CSV table of N, CA and C in Angstrom, one decimal:
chain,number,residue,atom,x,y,z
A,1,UNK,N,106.0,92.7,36.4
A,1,UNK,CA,106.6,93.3,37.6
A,1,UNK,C,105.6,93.8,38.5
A,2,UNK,N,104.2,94.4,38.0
A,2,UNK,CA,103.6,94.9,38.9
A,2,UNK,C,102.3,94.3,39.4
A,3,UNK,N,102.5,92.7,38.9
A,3,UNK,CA,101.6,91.9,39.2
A,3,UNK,C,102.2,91.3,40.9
A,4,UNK,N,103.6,91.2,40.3
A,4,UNK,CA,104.5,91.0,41.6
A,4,UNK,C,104.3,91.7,42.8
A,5,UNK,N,104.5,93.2,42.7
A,5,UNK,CA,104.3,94.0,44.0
A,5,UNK,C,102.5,94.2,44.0
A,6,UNK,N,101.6,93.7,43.5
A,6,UNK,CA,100.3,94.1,43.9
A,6,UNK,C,100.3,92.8,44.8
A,7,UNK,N,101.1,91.0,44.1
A,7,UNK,CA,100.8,90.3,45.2
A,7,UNK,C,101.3,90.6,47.0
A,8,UNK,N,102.6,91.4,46.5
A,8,UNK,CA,103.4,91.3,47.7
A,8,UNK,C,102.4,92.5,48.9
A,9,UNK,N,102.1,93.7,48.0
A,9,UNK,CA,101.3,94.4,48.8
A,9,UNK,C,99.8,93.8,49.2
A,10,UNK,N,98.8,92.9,48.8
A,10,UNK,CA,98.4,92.1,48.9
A,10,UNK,C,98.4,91.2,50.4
A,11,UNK,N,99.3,90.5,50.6
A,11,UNK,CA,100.2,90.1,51.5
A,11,UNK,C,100.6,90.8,53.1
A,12,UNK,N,101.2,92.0,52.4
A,12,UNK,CA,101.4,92.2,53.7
A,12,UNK,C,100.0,93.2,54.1
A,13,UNK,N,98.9,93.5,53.6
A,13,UNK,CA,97.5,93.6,54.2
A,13,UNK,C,97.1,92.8,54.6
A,14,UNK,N,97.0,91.5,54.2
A,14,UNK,CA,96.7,90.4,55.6
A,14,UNK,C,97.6,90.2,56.1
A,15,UNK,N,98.5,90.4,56.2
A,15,UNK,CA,99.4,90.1,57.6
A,15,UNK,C,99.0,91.4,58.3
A,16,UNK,N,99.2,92.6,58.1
A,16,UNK,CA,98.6,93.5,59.2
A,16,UNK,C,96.9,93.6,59.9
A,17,UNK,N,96.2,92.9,58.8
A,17,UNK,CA,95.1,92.7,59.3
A,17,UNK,C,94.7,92.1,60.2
A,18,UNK,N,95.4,91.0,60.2
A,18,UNK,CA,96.0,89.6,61.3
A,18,UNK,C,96.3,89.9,62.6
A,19,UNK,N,97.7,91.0,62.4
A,19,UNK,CA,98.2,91.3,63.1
A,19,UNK,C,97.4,92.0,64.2
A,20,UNK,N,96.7,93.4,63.8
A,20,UNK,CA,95.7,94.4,64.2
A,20,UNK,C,94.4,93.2,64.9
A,21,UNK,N,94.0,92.4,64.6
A,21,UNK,CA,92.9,91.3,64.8
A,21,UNK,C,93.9,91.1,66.2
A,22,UNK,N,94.3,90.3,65.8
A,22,UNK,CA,95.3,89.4,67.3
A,22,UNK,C,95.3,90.0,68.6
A,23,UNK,N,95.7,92.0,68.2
A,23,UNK,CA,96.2,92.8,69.0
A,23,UNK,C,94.8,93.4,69.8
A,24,UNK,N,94.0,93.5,69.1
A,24,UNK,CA,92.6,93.4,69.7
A,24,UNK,C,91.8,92.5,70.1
A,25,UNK,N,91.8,91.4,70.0
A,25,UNK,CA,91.5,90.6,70.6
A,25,UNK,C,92.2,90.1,72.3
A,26,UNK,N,93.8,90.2,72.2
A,26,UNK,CA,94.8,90.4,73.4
A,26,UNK,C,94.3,92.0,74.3
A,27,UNK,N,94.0,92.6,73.9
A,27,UNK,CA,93.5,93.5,74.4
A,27,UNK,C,91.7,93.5,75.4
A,28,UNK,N,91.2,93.3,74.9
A,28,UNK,CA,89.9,92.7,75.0
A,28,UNK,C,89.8,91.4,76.2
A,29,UNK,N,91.0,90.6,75.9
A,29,UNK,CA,91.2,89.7,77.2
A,29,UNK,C,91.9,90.3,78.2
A,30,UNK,N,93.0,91.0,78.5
A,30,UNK,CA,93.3,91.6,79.2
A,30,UNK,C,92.9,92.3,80.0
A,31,UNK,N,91.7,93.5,79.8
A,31,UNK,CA,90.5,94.2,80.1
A,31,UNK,C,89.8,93.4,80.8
A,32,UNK,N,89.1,92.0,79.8
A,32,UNK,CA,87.9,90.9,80.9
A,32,UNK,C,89.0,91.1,81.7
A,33,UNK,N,90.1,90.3,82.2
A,33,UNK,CA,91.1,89.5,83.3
A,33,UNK,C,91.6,90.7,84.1
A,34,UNK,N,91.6,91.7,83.6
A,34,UNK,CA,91.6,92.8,85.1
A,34,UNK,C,90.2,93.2,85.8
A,35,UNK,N,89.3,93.0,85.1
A,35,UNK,CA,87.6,93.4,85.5
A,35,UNK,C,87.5,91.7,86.6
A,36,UNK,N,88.0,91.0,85.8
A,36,UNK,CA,87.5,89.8,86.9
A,36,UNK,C,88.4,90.0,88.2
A,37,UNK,N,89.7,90.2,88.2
A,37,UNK,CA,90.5,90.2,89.2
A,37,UNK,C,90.3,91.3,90.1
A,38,UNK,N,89.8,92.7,89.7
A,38,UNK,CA,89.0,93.8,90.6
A,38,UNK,C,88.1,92.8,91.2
A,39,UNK,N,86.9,92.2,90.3
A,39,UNK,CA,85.8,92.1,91.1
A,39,UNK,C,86.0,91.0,92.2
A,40,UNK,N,87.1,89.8,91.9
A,40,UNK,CA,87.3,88.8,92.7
A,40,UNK,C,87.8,89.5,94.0
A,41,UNK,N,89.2,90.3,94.2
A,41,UNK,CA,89.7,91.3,95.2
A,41,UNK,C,88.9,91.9,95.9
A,42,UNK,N,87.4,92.6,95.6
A,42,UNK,CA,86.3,93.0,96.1
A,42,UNK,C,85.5,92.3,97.3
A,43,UNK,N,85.6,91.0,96.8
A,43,UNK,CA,84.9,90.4,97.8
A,43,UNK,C,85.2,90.0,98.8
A,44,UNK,N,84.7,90.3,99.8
A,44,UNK,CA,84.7,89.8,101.2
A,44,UNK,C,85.4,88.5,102.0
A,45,UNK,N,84.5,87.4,101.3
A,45,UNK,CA,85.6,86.0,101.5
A,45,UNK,C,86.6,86.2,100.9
A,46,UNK,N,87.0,86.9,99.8
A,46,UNK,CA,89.1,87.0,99.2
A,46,UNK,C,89.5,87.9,100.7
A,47,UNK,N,88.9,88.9,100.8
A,47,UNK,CA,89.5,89.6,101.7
A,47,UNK,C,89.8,88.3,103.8
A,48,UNK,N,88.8,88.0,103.7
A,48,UNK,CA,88.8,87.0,104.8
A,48,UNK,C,89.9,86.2,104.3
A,49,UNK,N,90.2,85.1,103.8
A,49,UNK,CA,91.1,84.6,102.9
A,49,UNK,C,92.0,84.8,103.4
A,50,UNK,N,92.5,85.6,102.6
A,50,UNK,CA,93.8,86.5,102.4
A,50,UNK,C,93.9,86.9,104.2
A,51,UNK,N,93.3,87.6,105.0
A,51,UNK,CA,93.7,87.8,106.0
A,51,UNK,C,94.0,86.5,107.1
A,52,UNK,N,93.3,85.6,106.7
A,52,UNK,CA,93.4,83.9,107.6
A,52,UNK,C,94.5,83.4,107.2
A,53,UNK,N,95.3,83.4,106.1
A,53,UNK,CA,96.3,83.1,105.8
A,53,UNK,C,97.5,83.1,106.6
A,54,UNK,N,97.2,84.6,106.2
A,54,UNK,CA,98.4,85.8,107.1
A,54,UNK,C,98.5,86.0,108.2
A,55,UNK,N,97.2,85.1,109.1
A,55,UNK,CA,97.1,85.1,110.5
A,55,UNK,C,97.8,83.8,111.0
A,56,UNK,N,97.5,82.6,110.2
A,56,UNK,CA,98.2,81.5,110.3
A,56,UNK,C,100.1,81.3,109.9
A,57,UNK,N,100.1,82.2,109.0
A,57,UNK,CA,101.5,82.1,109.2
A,57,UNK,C,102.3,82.8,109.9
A,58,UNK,N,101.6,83.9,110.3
A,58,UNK,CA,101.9,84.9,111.6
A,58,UNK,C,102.0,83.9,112.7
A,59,UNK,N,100.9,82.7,113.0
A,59,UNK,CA,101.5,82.3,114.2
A,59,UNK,C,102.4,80.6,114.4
A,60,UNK,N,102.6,80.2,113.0
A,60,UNK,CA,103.7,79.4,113.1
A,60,UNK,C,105.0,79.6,113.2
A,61,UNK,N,104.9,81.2,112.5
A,61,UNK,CA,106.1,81.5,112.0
A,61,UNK,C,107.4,81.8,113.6
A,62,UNK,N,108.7,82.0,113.1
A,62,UNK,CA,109.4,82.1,114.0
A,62,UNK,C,109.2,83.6,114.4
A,63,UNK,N,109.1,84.6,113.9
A,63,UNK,CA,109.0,85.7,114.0
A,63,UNK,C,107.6,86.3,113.8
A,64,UNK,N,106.2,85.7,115.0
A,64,UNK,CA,105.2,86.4,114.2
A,64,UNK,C,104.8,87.6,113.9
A,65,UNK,N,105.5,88.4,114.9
A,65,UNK,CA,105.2,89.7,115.2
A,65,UNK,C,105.3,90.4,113.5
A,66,UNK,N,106.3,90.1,113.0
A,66,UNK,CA,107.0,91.0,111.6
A,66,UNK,C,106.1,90.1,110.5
A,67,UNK,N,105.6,88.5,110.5
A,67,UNK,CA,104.5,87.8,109.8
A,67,UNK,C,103.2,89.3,110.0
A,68,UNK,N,102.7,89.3,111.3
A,68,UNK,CA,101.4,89.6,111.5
A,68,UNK,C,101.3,90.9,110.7
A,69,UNK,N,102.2,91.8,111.1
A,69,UNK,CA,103.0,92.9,110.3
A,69,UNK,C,102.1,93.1,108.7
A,70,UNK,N,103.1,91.9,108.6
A,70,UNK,CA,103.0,92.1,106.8
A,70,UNK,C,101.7,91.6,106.3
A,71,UNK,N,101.0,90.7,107.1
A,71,UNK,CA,99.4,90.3,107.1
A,71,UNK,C,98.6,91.2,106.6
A,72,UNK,N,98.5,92.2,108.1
A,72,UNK,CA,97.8,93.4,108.1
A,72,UNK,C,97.9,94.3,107.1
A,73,UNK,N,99.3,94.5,106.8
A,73,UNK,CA,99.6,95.7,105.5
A,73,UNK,C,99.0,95.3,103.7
A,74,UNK,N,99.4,93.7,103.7
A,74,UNK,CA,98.4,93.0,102.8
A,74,UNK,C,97.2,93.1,102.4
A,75,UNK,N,96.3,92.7,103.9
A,75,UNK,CA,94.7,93.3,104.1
A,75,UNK,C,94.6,94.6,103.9
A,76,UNK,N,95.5,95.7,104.2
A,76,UNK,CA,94.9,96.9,104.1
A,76,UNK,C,95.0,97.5,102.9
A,77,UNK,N,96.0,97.4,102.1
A,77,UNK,CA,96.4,97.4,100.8
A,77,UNK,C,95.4,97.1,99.7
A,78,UNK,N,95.1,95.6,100.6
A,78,UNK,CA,94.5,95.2,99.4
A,78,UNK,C,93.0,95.4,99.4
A,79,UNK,N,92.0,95.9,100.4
A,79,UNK,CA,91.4,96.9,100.8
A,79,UNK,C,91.3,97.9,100.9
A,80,UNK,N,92.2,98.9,100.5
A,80,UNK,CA,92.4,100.4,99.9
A,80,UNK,C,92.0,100.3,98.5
A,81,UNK,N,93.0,99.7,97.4
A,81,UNK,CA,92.9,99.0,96.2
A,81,UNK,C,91.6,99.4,95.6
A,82,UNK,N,90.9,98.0,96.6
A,82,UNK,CA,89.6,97.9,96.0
A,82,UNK,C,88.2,98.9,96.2
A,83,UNK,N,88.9,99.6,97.0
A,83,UNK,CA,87.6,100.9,97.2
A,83,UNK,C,88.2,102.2,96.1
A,84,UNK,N,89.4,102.0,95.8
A,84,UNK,CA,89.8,102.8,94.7
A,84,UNK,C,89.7,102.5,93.6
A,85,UNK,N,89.5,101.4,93.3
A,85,UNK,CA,89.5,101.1,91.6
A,85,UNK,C,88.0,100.3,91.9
């Protein structure tokens, strides 16, 4: 009988071990992929970018005025952001 529960306890130490592994390592990627996504937001050409975009569909659009609008608030946002984090 207690060959039985040392396998079973046994068992579920690598599965928690596994588990804890997994959960650190998802963690650890998550951390890179927000560090890269700060640093990518930081830069100058994203910010140019991102504002050419929102200039161009500001002026196809039917309504550019409320496009250009939400362009600008994009750019500023997303240039607040990055001087804060």
């Amino acid at each position: 009988m207690s060959f039985l529960l040392k396998e079973n306890f046994e068992n579920i130490a690598q599965k928690e071990h596994a588990y804890f592994s997994q959960k650190h390592h998802a963690d650890i990627a998550l951390t890179h992929a927000k560090g890269q996504c700060k640093l990518m937001m930081g830069k100058p050409e994203t910010l140019l970018a991102i504002s050419t975009i929102g200039a161009y569909k500001g002026a196809v659009d039917a309504r550019p005025k409320a496009k250009r609008n939400q362009a600008l608030m994009a750019l500023g946002r997303t240039a607040l952001l990055s001087l804060f984090q």
